[in-house]
JSON list of C-alpha atoms in Angstrom, two decimals:
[
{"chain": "T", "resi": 22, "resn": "UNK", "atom": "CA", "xyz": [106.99, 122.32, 98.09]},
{"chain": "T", "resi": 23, "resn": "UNK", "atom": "CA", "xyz": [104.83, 122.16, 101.25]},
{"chain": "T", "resi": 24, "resn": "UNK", "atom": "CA", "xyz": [107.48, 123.55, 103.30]},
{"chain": "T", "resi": 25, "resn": "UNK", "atom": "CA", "xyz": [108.49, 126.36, 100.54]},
{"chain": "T", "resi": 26, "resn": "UNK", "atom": "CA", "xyz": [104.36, 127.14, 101.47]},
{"chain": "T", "resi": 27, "resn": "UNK", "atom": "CA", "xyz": [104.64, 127.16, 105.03]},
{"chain": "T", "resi": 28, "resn": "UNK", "atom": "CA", "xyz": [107.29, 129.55, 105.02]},
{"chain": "T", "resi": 29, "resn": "UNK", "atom": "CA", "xyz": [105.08, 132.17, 102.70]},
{"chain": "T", "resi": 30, "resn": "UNK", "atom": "CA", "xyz": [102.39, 131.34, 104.44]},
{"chain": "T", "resi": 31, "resn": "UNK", "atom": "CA", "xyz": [104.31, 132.51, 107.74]},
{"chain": "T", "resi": 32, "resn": "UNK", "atom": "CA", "xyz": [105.80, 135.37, 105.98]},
{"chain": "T", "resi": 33, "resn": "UNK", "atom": "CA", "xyz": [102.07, 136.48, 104.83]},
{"chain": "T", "resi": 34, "resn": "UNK", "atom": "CA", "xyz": [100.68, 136.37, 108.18]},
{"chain": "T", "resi": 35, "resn": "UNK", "atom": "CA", "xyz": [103.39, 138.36, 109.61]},
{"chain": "T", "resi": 36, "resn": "UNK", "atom": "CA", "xyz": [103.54, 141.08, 106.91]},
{"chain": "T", "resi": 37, "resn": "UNK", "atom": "CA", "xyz": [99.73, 141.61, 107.21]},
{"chain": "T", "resi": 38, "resn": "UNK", "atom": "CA", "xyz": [100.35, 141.85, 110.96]},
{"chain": "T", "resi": 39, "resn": "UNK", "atom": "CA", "xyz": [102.48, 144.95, 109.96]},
{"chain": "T", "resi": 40, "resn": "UNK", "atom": "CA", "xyz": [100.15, 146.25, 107.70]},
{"chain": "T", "resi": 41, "resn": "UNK", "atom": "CA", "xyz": [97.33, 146.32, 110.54]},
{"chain": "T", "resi": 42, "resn": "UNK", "atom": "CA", "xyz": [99.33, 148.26, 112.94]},
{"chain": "T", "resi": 43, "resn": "UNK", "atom": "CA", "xyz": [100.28, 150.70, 110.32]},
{"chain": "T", "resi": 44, "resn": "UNK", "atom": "CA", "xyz": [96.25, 150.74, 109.10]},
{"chain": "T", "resi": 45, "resn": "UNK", "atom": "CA", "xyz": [95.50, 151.11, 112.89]},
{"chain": "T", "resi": 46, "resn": "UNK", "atom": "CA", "xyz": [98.27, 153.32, 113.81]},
{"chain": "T", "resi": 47, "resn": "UNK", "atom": "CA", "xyz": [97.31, 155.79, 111.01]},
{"chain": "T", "resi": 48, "resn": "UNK", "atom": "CA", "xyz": [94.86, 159.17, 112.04]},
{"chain": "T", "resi": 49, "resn": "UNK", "atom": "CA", "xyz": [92.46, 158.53, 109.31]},
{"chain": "T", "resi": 50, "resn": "UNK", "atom": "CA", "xyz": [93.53, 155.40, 106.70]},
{"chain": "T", "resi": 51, "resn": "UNK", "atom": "CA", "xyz": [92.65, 156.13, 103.20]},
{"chain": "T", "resi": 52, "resn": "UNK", "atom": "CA", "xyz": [89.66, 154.21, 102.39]},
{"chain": "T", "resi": 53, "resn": "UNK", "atom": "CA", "xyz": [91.60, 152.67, 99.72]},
{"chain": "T", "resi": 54, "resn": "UNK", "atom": "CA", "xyz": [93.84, 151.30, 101.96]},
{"chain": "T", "resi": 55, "resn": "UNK", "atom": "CA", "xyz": [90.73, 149.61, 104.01]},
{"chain": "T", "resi": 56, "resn": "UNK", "atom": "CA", "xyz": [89.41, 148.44, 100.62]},
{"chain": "T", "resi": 57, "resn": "UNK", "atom": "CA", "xyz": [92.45, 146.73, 99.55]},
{"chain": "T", "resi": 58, "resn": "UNK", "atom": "CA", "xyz": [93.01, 144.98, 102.51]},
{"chain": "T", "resi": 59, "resn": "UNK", "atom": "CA", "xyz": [89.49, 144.16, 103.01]},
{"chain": "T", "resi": 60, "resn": "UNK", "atom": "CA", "xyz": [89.55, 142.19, 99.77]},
{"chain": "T", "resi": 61, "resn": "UNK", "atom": "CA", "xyz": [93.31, 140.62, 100.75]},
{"chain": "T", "resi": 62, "resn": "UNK", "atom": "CA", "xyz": [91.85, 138.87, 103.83]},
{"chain": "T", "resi": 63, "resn": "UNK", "atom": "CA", "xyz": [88.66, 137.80, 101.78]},
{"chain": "T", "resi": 64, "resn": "UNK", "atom": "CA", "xyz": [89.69, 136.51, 99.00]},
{"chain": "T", "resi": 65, "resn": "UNK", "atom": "CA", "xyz": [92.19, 134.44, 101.17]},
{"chain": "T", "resi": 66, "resn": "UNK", "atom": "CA", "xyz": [89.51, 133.06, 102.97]},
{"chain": "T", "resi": 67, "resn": "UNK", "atom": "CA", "xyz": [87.07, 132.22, 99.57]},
{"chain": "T", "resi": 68, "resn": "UNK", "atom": "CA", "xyz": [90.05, 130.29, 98.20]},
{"chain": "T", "resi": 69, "resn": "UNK", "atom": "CA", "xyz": [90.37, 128.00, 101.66]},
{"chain": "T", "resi": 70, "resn": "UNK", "atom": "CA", "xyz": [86.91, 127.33, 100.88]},
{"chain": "T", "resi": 71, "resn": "UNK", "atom": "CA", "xyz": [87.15, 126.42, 97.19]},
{"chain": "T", "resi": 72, "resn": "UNK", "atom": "CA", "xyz": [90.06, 124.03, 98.48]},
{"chain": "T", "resi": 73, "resn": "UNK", "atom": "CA", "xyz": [87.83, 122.56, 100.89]},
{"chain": "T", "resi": 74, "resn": "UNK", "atom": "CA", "xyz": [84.50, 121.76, 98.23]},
{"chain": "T", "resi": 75, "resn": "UNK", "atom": "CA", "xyz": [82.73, 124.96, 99.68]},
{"chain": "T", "resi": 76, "resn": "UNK", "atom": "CA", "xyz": [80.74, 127.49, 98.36]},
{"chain": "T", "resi": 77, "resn": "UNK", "atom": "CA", "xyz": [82.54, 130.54, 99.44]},
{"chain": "T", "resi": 78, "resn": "UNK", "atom": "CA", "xyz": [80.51, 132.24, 102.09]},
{"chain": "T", "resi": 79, "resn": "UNK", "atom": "CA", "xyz": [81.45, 136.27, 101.73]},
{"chain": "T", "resi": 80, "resn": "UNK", "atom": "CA", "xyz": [82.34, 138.15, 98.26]},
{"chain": "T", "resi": 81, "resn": "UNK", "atom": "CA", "xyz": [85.54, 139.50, 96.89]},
{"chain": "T", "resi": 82, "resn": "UNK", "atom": "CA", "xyz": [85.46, 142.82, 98.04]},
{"chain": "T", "resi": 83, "resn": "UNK", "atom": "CA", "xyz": [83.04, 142.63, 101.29]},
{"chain": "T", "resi": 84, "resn": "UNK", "atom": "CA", "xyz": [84.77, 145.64, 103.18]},
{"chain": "T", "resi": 85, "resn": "UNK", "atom": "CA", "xyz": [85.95, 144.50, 106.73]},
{"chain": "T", "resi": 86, "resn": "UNK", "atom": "CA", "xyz": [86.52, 147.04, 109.61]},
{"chain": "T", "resi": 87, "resn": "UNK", "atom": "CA", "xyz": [89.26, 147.79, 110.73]},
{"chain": "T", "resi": 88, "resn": "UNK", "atom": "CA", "xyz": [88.85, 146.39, 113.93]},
{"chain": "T", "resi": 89, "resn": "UNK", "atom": "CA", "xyz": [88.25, 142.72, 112.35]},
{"chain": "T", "resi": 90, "resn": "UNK", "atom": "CA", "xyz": [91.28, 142.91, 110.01]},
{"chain": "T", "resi": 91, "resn": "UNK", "atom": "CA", "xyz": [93.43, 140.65, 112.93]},
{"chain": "T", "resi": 92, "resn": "UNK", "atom": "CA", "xyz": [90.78, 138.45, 113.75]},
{"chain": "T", "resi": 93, "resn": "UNK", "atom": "CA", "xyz": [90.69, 137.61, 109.91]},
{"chain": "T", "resi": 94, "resn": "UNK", "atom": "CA", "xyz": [94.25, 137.45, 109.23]},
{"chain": "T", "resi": 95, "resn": "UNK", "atom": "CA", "xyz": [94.96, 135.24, 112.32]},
{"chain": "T", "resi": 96, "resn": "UNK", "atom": "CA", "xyz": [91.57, 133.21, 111.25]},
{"chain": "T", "resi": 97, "resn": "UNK", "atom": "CA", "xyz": [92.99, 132.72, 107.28]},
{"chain": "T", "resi": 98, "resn": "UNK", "atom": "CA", "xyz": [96.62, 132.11, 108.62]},
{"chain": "T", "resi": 99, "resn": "UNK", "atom": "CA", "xyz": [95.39, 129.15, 110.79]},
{"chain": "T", "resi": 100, "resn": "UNK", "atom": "CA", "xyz": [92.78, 127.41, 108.73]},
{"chain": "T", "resi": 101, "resn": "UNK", "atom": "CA", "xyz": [95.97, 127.51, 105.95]},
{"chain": "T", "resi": 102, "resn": "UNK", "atom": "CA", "xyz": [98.23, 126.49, 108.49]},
{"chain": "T", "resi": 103, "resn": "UNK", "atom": "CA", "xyz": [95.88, 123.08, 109.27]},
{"chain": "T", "resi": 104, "resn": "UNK", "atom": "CA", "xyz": [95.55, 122.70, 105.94]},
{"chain": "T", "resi": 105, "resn": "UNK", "atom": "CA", "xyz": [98.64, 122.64, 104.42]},
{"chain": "T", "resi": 106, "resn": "UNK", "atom": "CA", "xyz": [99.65, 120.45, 107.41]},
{"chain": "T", "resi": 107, "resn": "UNK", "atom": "CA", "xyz": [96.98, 117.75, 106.26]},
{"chain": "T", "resi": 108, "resn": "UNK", "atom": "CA", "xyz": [97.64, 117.92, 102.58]},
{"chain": "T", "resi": 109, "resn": "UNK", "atom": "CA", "xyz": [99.99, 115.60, 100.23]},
{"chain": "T", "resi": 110, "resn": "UNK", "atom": "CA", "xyz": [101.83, 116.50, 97.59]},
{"chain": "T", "resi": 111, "resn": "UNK", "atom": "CA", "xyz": [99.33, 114.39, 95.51]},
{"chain": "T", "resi": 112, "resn": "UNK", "atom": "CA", "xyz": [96.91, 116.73, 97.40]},
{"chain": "T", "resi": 113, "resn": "UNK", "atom": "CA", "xyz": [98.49, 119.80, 95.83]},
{"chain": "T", "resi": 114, "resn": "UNK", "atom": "CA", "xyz": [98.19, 118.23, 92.13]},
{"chain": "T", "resi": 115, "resn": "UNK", "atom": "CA", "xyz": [94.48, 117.73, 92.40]},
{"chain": "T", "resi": 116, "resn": "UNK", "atom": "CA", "xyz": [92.13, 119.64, 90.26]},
{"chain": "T", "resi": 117, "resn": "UNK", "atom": "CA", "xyz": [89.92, 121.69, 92.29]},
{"chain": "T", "resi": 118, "resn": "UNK", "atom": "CA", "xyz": [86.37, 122.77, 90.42]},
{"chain": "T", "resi": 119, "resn": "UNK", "atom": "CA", "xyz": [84.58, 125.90, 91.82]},
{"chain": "T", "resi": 120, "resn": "UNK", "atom": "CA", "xyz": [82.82, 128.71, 90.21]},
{"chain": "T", "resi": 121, "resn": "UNK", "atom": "CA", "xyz": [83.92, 131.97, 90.00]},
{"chain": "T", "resi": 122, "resn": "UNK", "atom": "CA", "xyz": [82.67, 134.84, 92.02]},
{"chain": "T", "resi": 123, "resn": "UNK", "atom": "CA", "xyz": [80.63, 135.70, 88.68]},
{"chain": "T", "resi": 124, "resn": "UNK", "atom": "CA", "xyz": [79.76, 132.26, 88.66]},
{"chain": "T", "resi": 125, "resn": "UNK", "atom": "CA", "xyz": [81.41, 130.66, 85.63]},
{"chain": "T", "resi": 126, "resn": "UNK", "atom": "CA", "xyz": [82.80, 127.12, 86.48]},
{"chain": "T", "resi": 127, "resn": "UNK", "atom": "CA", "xyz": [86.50, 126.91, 86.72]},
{"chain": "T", "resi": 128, "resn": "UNK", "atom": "CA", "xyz": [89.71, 124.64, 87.77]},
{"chain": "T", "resi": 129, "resn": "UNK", "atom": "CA", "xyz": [92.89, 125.03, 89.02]},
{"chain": "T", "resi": 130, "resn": "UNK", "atom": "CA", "xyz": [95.53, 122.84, 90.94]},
{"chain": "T", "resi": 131, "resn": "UNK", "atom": "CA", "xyz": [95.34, 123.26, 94.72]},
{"chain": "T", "resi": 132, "resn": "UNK", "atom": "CA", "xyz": [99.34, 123.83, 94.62]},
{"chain": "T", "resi": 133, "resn": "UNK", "atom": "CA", "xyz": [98.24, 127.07, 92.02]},
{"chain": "T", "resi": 134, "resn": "UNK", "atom": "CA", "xyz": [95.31, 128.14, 94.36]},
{"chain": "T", "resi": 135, "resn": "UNK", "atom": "CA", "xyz": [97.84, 128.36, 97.20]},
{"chain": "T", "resi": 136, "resn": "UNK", "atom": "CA", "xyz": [100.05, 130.70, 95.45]},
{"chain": "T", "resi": 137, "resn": "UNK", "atom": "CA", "xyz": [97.38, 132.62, 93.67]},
{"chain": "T", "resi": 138, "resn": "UNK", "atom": "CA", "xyz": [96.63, 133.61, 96.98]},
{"chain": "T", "resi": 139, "resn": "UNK", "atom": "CA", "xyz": [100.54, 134.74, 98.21]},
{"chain": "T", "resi": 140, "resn": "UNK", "atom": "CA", "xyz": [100.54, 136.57, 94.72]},
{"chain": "T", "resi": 141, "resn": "UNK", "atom": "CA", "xyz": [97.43, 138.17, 95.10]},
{"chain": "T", "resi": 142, "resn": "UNK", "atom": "CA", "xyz": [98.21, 139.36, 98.50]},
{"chain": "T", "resi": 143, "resn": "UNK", "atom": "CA", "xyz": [101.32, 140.74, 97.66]},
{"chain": "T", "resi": 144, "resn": "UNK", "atom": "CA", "xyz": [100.05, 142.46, 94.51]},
{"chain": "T", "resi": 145, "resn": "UNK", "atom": "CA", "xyz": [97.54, 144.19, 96.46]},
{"chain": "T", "resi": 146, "resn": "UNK", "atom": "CA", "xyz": [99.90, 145.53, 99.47]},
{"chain": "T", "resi": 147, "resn": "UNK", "atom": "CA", "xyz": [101.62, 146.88, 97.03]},
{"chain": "T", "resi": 148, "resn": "UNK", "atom": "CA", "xyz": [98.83, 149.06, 95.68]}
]
């Protein structure tokens, strides 16, 4: 399973890489397009830290600029990258606890948590 998660995790990386070029490449991106992404790269980032016992240190949809949208993606894709490469499969049965970005407490299986995020980003590309 950890390798089947490397490999999305790759893919991820690189498809947001083409994403930023065509963001960047664009004469004026729709601020929808800015939103969306913003909130990609985010919430990738608040579910590393719910894996890691942290209280998530940015919101859902804190808007990025443009110009930090590779320093994020390149940031996310690392931190995964070391993680995944330090975690069992035992690991990836374990219940994480966090609490919701409305608060509410909540658990899922680190093995979910790391494809809620590939799902979510692809949902959201495709918007």
């Amino acid at each position: 399973m950890k390798a089947v998660m490397t490999e999305l995790f790759d893919y991820n990386y690189h498809i947001n890489e083409k994403f930023i070029v065509a963001i960047e490449t664009t004469d004026t991106p729709k601020e929808e397009m800015v939103k969306f992404f913003s909130h990609i790269l985010t919430a990738h980032g608040i579910w590393l830290e719910r894996i890691k016992g942290k209280i998530p240190s940015a919101q859902p949809w804190d808007l990025l600029s443009i110009q930090q949208f590779r320093e994020k993606n390149l940031t996310t894709y690392q931190h995964t990258s070391q993680l995944l490469s330090v975690t069992s499969q035992a690991d990836l049965e374990k219940t994480i606890t966090y609490n919701t970005s409305k608060g509410e407490p909540f658990q899922n299986l680190t093995r979910d948590i790391f494809m809620q995020i590939i799902n979510h980003s692809t949902h959201h590309r495709a918007q």
